[in-house]
Each structure stands twice: as structure tokens, then as C-alpha cells.
Short mmCIF file of C-alpha atoms and ligand atoms in Angstrom, two decimals:
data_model
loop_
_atom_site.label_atom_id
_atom_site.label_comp_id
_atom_site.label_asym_id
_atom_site.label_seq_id
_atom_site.Cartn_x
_atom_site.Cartn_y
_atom_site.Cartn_z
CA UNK A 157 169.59 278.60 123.83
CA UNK A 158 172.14 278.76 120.99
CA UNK A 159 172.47 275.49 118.76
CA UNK A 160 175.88 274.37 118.93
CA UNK A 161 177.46 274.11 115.74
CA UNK A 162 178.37 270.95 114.56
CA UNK A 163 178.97 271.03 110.75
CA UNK A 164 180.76 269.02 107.84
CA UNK A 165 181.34 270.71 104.60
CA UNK A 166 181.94 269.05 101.37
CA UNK A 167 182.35 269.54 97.77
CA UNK A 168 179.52 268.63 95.67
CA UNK A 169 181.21 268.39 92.75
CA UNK A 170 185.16 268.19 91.41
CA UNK A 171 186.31 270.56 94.14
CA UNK A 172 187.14 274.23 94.11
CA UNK A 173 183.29 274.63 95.15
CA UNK A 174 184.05 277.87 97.42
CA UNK A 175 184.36 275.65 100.50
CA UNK A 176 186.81 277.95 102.01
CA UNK A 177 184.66 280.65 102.68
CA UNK A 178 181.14 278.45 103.90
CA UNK A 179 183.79 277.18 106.47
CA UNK A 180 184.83 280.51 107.12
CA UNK A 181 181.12 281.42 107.90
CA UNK A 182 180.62 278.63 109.90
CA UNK A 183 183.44 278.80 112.05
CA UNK A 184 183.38 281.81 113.98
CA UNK A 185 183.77 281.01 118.02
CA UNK A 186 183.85 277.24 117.23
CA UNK A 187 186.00 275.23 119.23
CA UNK A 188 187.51 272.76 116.75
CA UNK A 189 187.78 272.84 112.84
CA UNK A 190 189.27 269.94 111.33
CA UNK A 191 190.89 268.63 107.90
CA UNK A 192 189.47 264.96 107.50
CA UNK A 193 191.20 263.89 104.30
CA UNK A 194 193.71 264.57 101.48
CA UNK A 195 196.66 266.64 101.68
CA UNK A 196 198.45 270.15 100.07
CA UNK A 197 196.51 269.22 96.51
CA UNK A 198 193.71 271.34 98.22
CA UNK A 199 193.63 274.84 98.33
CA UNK A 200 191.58 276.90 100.26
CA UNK A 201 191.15 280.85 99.27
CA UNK A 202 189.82 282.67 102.80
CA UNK A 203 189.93 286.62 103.02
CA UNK A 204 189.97 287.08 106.60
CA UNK A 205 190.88 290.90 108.22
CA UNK A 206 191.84 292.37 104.97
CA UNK A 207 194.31 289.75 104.28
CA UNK A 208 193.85 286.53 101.96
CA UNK A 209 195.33 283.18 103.69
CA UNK A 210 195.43 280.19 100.70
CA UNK A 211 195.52 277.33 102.81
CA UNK A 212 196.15 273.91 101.84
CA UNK A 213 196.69 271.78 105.32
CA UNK A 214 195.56 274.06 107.99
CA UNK A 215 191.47 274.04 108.52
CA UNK A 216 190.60 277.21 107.57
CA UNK A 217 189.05 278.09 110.98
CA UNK A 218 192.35 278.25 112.66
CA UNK A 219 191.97 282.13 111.79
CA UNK A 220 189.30 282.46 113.57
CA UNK A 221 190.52 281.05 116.50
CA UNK A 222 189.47 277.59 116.41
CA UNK A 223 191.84 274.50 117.33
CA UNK A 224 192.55 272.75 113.89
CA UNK A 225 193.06 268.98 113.84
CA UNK A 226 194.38 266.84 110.98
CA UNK A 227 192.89 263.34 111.17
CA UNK A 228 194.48 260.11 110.70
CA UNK A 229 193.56 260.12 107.35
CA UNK A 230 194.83 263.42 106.12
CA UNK A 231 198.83 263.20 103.96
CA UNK A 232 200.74 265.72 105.85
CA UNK A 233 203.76 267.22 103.82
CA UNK A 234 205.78 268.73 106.41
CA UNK A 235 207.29 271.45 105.01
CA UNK A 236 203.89 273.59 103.83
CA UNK A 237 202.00 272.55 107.15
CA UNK A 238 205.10 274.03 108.92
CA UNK A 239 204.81 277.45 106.77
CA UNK A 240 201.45 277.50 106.92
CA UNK A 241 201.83 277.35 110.89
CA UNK A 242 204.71 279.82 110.54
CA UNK A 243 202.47 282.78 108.55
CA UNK A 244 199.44 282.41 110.40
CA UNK A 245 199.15 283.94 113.85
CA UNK A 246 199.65 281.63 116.38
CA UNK A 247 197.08 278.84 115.18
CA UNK A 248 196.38 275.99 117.41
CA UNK A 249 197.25 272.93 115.63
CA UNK A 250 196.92 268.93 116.52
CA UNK A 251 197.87 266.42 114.32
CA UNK A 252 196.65 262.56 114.54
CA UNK A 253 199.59 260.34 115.14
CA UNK A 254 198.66 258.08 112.63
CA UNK A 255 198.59 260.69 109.61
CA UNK A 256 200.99 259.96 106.88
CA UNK A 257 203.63 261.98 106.12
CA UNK A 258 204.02 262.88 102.54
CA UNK A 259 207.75 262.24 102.18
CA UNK A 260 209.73 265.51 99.86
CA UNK A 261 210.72 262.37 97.45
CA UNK A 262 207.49 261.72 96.71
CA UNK A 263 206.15 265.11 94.69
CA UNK A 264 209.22 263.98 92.36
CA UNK A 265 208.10 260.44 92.04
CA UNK A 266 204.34 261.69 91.36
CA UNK A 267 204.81 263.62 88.65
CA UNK A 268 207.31 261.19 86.74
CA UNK A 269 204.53 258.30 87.34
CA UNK A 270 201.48 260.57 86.14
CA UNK A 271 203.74 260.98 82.83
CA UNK A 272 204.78 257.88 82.58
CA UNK A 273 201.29 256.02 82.08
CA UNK A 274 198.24 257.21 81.26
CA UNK A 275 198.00 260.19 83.15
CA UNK A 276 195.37 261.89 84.79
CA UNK A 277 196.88 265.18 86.02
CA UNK A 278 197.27 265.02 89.67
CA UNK A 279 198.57 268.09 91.32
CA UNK A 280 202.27 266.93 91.39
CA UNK A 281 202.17 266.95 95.19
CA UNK A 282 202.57 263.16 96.37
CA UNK A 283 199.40 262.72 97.55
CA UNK A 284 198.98 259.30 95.60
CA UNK A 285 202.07 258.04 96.37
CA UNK A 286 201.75 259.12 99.93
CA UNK A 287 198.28 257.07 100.12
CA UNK A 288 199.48 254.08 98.24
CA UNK A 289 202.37 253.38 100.43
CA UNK A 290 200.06 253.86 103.50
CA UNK A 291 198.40 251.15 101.83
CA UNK A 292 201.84 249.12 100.98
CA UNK A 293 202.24 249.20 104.36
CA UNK A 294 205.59 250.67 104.52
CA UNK A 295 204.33 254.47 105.07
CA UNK A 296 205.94 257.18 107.80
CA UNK A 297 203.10 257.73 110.25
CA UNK A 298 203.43 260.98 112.48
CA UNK A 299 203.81 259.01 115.31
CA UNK A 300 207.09 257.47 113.76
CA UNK A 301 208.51 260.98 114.21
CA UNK A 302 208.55 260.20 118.03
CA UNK A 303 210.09 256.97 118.35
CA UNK A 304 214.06 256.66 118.29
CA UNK A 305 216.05 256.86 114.71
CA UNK A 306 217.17 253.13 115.42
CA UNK A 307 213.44 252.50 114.59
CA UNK A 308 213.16 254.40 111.13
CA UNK A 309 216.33 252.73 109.21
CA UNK A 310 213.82 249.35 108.77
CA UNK A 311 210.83 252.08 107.61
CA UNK A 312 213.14 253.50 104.77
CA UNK A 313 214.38 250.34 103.71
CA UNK A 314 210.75 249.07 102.72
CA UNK A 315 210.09 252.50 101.38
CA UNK A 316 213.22 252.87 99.55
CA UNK A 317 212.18 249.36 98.27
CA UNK A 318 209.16 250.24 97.10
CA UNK A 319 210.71 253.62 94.68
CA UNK A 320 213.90 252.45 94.30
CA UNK A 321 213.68 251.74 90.52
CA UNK A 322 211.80 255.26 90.03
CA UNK A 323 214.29 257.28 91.67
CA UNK A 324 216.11 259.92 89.64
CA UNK A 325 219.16 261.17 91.09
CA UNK A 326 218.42 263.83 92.98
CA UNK A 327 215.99 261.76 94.62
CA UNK A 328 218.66 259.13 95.55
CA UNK A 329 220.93 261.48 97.12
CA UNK A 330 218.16 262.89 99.62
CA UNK A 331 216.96 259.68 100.74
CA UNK A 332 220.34 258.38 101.25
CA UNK A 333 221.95 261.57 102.77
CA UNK A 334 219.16 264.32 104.15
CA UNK A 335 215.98 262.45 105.08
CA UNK A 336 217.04 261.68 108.77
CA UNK A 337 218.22 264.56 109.42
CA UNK A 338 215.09 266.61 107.66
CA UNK A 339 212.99 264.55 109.49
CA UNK A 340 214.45 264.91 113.15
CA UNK A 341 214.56 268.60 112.42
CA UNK A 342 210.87 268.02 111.43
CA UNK A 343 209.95 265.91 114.61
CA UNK A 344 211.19 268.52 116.78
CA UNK A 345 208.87 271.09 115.32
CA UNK A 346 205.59 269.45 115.47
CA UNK A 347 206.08 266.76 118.81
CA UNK A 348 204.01 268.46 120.67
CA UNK A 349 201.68 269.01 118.00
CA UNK A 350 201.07 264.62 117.36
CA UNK A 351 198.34 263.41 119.60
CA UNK A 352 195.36 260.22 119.12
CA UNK A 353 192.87 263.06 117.97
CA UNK A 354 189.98 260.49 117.16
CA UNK A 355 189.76 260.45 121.36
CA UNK A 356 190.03 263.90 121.60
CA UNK A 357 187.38 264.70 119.03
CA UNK A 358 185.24 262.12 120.86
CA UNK A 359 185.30 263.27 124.36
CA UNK A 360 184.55 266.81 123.06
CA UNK A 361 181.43 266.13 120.66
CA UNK A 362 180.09 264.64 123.92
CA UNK A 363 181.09 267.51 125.80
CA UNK A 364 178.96 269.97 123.26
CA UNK A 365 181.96 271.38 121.54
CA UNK A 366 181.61 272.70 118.67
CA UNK A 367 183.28 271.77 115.24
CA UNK A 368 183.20 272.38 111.56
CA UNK A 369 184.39 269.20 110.14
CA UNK A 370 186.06 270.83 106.21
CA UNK A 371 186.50 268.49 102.83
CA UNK A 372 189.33 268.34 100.52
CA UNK A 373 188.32 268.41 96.84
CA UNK A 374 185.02 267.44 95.93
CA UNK A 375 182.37 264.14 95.69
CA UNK A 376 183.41 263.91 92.09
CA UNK A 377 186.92 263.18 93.04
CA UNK A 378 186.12 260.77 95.66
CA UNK A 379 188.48 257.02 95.24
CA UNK A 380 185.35 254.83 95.57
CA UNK A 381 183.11 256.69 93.45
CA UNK A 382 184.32 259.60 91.96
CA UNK A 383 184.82 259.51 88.13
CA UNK A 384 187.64 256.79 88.52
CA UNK A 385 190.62 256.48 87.57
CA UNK A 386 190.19 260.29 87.43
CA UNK A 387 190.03 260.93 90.79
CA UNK A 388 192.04 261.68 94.17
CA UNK A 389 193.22 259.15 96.35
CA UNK A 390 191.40 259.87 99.29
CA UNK A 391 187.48 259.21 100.15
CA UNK A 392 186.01 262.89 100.26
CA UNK A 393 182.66 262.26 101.03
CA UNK A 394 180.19 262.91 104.32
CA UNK A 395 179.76 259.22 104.65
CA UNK A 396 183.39 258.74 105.32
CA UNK A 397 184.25 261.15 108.07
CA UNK A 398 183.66 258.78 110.55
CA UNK A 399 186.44 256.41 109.78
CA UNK A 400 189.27 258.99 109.34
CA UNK A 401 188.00 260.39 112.47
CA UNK A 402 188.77 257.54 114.36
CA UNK A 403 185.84 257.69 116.27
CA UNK A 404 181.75 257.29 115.64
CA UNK A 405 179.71 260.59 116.05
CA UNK A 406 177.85 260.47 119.73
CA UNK A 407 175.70 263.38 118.17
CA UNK A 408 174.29 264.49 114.91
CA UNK A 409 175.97 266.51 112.53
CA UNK A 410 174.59 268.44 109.62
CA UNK A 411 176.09 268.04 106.15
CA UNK A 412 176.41 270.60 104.53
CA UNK A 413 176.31 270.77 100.42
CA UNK A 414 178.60 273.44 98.54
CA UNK A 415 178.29 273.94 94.90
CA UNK A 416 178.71 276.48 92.42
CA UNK A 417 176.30 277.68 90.06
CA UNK A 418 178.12 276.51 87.05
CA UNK A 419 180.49 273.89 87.01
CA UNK A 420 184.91 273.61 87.06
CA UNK A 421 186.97 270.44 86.70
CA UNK A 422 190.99 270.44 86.74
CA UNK A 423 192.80 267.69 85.55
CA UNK A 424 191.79 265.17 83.18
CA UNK A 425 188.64 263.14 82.88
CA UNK A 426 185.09 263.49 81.44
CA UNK A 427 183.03 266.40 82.33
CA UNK A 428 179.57 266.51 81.26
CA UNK A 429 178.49 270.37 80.06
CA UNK A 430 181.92 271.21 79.33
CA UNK A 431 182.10 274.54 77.49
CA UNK A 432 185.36 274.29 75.98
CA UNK A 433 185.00 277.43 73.82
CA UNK A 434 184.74 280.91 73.90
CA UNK A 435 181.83 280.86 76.79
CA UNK A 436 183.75 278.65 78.80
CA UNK A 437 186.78 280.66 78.54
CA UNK A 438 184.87 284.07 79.81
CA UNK A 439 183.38 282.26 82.74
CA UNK A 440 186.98 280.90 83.45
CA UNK A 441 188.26 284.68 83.24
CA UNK A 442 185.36 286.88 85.20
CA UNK A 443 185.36 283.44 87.85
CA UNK A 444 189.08 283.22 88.20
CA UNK A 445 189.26 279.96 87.60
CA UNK A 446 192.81 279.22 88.04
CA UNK A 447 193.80 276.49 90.39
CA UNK A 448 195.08 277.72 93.58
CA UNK A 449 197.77 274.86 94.06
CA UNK A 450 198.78 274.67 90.35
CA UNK A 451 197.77 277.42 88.99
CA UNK A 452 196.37 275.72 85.99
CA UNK A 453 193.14 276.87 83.88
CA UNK A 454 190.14 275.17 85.37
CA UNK A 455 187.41 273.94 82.78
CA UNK A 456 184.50 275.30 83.02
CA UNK A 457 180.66 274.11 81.85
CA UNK A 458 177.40 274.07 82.83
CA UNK A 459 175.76 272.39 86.40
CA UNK A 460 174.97 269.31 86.23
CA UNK A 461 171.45 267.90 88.05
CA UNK A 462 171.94 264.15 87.35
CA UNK A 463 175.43 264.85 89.15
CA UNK A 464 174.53 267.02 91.92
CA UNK A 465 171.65 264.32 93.15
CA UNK A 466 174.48 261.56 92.55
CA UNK A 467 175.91 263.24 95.23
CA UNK A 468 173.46 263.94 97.68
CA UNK A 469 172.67 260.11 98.01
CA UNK A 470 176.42 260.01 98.07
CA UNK A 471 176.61 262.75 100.78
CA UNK A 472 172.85 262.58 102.56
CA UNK A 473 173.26 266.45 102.86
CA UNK A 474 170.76 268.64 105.00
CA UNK A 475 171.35 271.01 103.07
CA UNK A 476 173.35 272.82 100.35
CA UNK A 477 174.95 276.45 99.37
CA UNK A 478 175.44 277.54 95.82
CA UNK A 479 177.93 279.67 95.17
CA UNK A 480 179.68 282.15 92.33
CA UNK A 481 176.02 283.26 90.40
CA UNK A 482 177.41 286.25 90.84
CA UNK A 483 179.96 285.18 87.92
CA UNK A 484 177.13 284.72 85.72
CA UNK A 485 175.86 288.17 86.29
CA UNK A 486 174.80 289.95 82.57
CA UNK A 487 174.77 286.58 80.81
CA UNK A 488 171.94 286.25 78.52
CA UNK A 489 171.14 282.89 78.90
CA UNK A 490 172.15 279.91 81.39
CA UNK A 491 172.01 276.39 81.05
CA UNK A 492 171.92 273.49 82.71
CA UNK A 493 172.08 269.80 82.36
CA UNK A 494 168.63 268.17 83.50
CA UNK A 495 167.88 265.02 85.01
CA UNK A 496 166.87 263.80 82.07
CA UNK A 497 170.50 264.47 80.62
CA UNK A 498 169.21 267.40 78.19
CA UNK A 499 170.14 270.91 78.14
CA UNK A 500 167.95 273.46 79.67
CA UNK A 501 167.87 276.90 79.31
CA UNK A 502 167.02 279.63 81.68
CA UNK A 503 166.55 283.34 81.51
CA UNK A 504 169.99 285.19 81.96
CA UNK A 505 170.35 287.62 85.77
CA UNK A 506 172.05 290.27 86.86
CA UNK A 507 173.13 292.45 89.41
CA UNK A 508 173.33 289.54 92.12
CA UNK A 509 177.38 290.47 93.16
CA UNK A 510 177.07 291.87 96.89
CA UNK A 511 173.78 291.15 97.54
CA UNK A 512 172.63 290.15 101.09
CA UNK A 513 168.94 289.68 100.78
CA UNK A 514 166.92 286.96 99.04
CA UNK A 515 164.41 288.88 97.73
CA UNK A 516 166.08 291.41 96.50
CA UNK A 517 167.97 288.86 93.57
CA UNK A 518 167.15 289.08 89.95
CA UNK A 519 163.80 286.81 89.58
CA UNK A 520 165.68 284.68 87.02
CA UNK A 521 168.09 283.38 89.62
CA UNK A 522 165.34 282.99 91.50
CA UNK A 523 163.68 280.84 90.05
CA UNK A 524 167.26 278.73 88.90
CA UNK A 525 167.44 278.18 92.31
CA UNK A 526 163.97 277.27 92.86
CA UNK A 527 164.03 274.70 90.19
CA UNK A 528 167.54 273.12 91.92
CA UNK A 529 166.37 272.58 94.99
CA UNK A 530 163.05 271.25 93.60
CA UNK A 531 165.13 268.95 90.98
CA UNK A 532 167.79 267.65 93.94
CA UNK A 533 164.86 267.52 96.69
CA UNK A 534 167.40 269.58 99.23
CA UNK A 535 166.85 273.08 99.99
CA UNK A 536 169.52 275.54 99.02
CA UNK A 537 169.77 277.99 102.47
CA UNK A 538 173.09 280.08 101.27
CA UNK A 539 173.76 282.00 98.51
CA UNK A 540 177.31 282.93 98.37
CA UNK A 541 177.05 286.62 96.30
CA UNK A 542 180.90 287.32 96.02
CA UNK A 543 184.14 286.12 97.71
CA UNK A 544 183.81 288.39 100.87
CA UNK A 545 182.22 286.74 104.02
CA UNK A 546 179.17 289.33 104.24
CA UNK A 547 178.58 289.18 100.85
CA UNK A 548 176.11 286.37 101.50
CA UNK A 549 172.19 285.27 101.54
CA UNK A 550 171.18 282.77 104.47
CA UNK A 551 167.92 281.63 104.63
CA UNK A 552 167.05 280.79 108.32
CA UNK A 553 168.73 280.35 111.48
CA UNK A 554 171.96 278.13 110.66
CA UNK A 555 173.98 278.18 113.81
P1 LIG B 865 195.96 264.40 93.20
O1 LIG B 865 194.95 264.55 94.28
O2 LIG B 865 197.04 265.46 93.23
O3 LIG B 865 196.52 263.02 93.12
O4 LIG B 865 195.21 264.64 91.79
C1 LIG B 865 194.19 263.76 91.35
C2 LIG B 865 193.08 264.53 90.64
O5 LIG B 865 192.35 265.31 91.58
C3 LIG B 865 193.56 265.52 89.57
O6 LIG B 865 192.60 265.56 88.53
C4 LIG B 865 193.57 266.85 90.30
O7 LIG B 865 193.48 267.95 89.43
C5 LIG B 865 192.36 266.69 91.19
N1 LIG B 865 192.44 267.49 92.43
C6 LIG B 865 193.17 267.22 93.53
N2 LIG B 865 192.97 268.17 94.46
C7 LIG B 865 192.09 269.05 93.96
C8 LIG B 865 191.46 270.23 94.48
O8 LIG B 865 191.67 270.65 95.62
N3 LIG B 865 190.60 270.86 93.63
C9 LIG B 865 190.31 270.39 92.39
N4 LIG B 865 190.85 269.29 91.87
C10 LIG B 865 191.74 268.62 92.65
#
């Protein structure tokens, strides 16, 4: 009998991992694929039927047919989840009524705040402001988007008292003049779209559904333990699925590791292995490591062990999928920081772009790999060869 699929794939590092595609792989005929956290910071690259889709709300598995669901705890900015609905064919889309909507006021007021103080380089797209005023209590839910206009005059008052002094003037003239009627034209797109998912998603894990549960960003950026203050505003780990699911898991679910064979950080913040010269610039260029939100230059450096076991006791994942070796293809020489917190070098590969078979890979990747999974204690069963979905290694029976 086939195993149903029940799946949740996260970042093990600062995101931009190649989760796209491993939720790609693993959503073909699955019933559900959902977004769990974050917002349109993350950026999804999937080539699907000759086309590539960059997604940055919709769960990726809406192309292949799957019903996506935003959780509670995802920031919804209306206007790119309505695009993204528009360009894709016909996608099946529910969104948890208590998700908070990123309001168009609050990309401005992001980007003058991360200038203003100290900044860390957020993606510009209100996700921070959009979490803190969930937590200032004075957030638009998606469920607000259903109750009478009467009802939203007290929301924008607290929320106008929150920004007020932050406001430019632009800024001031939307909130005062367009935001009801943006948002009623917004509530009339997606009302049949707002539903309590968290008792949807539990009735169907009991009824063997299937689902591929997809991360934004990576463990790295996680708001608990991420490398604060340069991090999201969302938790992005395994161990918190459960909460912005709204419900506990009746059944197990495998989590599922993705990293890449080198290492990429956007933004600010420290980054161990950080090859901020000419090799880091040629990985950055054969890679292309370009953000797919911002467009900005990722840096790039070596993998770091003491990180990658950080997060699997972070994560408790079954097992993991490294990805982009192929990038590294001709290099002489690869390193790596140890658990120890040294260097170490290994032998240079080639040739791995395309390939579909384990054995067939240079021996020096081999035995990279070997020495990963020994080092992190978690076997490695995918070995993502090149951006295309069959251009891939999996060791075992997955599904
Ligand atoms: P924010 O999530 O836009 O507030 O940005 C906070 C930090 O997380 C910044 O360093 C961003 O560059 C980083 N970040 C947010 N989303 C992503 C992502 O999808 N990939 C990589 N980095 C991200």
C-alpha cells in the first residue's frame, strides 16, 4: 500500500535553501500544501511545464493541483496573493480567518523604520510591522474582511494610532481616503476563500490526506532563535507548525531538512564562512544568487556543521536534502566549517549537474556527503543535481 505523504519542509539555514523545488517533488497528487508562516519576503523559484512560477504566498503545490492553505500565522498582503491567484491556473486557495493582513501602508513604514535605527535589511515588504501589530493587538485579521465596515473604523483608529507619527504623506492620504474602499474591493475577492483552516487541516490528517506542510525562510532566521535581532519576525521552524496550524498533529509527520552545499545569507548579520571575495563572488554568479524578492546579491560562504546540527535539534528532522553541489562543479577545493569551528578542506568534484544516480557522482562529493551526514547524525536521502525536478538523486522510497 502507498505511504501517504505527510511532509514539512524547512530551511536549514538563512533561507533560499532550494525549498521550492523539494516541495515541488513532494507534492505531486497531494491533497493539501500549505504556507505555515511569514509572508511575500519569501520567494519560491518552481519550473513547472516549461514555465517558471516565483511564488511568494501561494504553496508551491497549488501547480500541481493541490489545495493551498495559508495558516493563521502566515502575513497576507493582498494585492500579490491576489496576482499570484490571478497568473496561476485556477489554484485552489483557503485562507485562515485569523491571518493578518499586511496593510499597503505598511511596506512604506518598513523600510523608513529599518533606516531609521539600526537596520538589519528586511525585505521592505511589511512583514515586521504586519507581525508586531498582530502583537499590538490592533492588527486586520482576514476574518475582519467579513464583518460590516461599521466594525473596521475602531480597527483603523488603533492602527492609525499606532503609525501615526511615522506616516509620510502619501501614506496619510491612503489611510484616510482609499483603505476602505481597497479593502471592500479586497473582501469581495477572497470571501469565499477565508475559512477556520486549523479544523479543516485536522479533520483531513485524520482522514489520511495528504499534505506537504512548506517553510518561509530558513532556521537561521527564526524570531526565537535565529541569529537575533537579525532575523524574520515569524517562528520558521518544524517545532512550531503546530501552533500556526491551529491544531495538534493526530499523525506523524516527517521533517524534512533542505540545505545547500555551500552557504547564502541576505541581509545583514554575522555569517560564519563568509567568502566575501573573489570566491564568494563566482559562487554568487554560477549559483545565481540574487534574491528573488529583492533582487539583492546574496552572500555566499562555506557550510557550516556547528550550524546545520544547531538546527536539527532545532528542527528534529528525519531527514535532510542538500542541494546546488552542482554549483561547485570544477572547483578545486571545498571547505567547510567543522564542528570543532575550523576549516576543513575537501577534494574539489565535478560533473555532478544532471545527474540522477548516486553512484554515478564524483567520489569527492561522495564522500562530502558522507562525512555530513556522519558529522549531523541525519542521513542525507536527496541530492538536488540542478534546478529541474528530474534532475535529482533519492535514496530510498520517500513517498
Ligand atoms: P523581513 O522578513 O523582510 O522582515 O526581513 C528580515 C530578515 O530576513 C532580512 O535579513 C531578510 O533579508 C531576511 N529574509 C526574509 N525573507 C527571506 C527569504 O525568503 N530568504 C532569505 N532571507 C530572507
Amino acid at each position: 500500500m502507498k505511504k501517504v505523504v505527510r511532509k514539512i519542509i524547512i530551511g536549514g539555514q538563512w533561507g533560499d535553501e532550494g525549498k521550492g523545488k523539494m516541495v515541488d517533488l513532494f507534492s505531486d497528487g497531494v491533497d493539501y500544501c500549505i504556507r505555515f508562516q511569514g509572508g511575500s519576503n519569501a520567494g519560491h523559484t518552481i519550473i513547472f511545464e516549461g514555465s517558471v512560477y516565483k511564488l511568494r504566498l501561494l504553496p508551491s503545490g497549488v501547480l500541481r493541483g493541490a489545495t493551498g492553505i495559508l495558516t493563521s500565522n502566515v502575513v497576507i498582503d493582498l494585492d500579490v496573493l491576489k496576482k499570484e491567484i490571478q497568473n496561476t491556473k485556477n489554484p485552489k486557495v483557503l485562507i485562515d480567518q485569523k491571518a493578518i493582513i499586511v496593510l499597503p501602508v505598511y511596506k512604506t513604514l518598513d523600510v523608513k523604520k529599518d533606516k531609521s535605527y539600526g537596520g538589519i535589511g528586511t525585505t521592505g515588504n511589511g512583514i515586521g510591522i504586519a507581525y508586531s501589530d498582530k502583537v499590538n493587538r490592533c492588527a486586520f485579521r482576514m476574518e475582519d474582511l467579513l464583518k460590516p465596515i461599521s466594525e473596521w473604523k475602531n480597527k483603523f483608529k488603533k492602527i492609525w494610532h499606532t503609525h501615526s507619527s511615522m506616516m509620510d504623506y502619501d501614506s496619510v492620504k491612503w489611510f484616510t481616503h482609499d483603505m476602505t474602499t481597497y479593502l471592500q474591493s479586497m473582501a469581495s475577492f477572497f470571501e469565499d476563500k477565508i475559512v477556520d483552516t486549523g479544523e479543516l487541516i485536522f479533520k483531513e490528517i485524520k482522514n489520511d490526506k495528504s499534505f506537504v506542510i512548506e517553510g518561509g525562510q530558513g532556521t537561521l532566521l527564526d524570531i526565537n532563535h535565529g541569529t537575533y535581532p537579525f532575523v524574520t519576525s515569524s517562528n520558521t521552524i518544524a517545532t512550531s507548525v503546530e501552533t500556526s496550524l491551529g491544531c495538534h498533529f493526530p499523525k506523524k509527520f516527517d521533517r524534512v531538512g533542505v540545505f545547500k552545499a555551500y552557504c547564502t545569507r541576505v541581509g545583514n548579520g554575522e555569517f560564519q564562512g563568509e567568502l566575501d571575495n573573489e570566491l564568494g563572488d563566482k559562487i554568487r554568479e554560477i549559483g545565481k544568487e540574487y534574491g528573488v524578492v529583492t533582487g539583492r546579491d546574496r552572500r555566499c560562504g562555506w557550510l557550516s556543521l556547528p550550524l546545520l546540527k544547531y538546527a536539527q535539534r532545532l528542527n528534529g528532522f528525519d531527514f535532510l536534502c542538500i542541494t546546488k553541489s552542482d554549483v561547485l562543479d570544477g572547483f578545486d577545493e571545498v571547505k567547510l566549517i567543522d564542528l570543532d569551528g575550523n576549516l576543513k578542506s575537501f577534494k574539489g568534484w565535478d560533473h555532478t549537474y544532471g545527474k540522477k544516480d548516486f553512484n554515478s557522482l564524483d567520489s569527492n562529493l561522495i564522500s562530502y556527503i558522507d562525512y555530513i551526514e556522519k558529522q549531523i547524525e541525519v542521513p542525507i536521502l536527496v541530492i538536488s543535481t540542478g534546478a529541474d525536478r528530474e534532475q535529482t538523486i533519492i535514496r530510498g522510497d520517500l513517498f
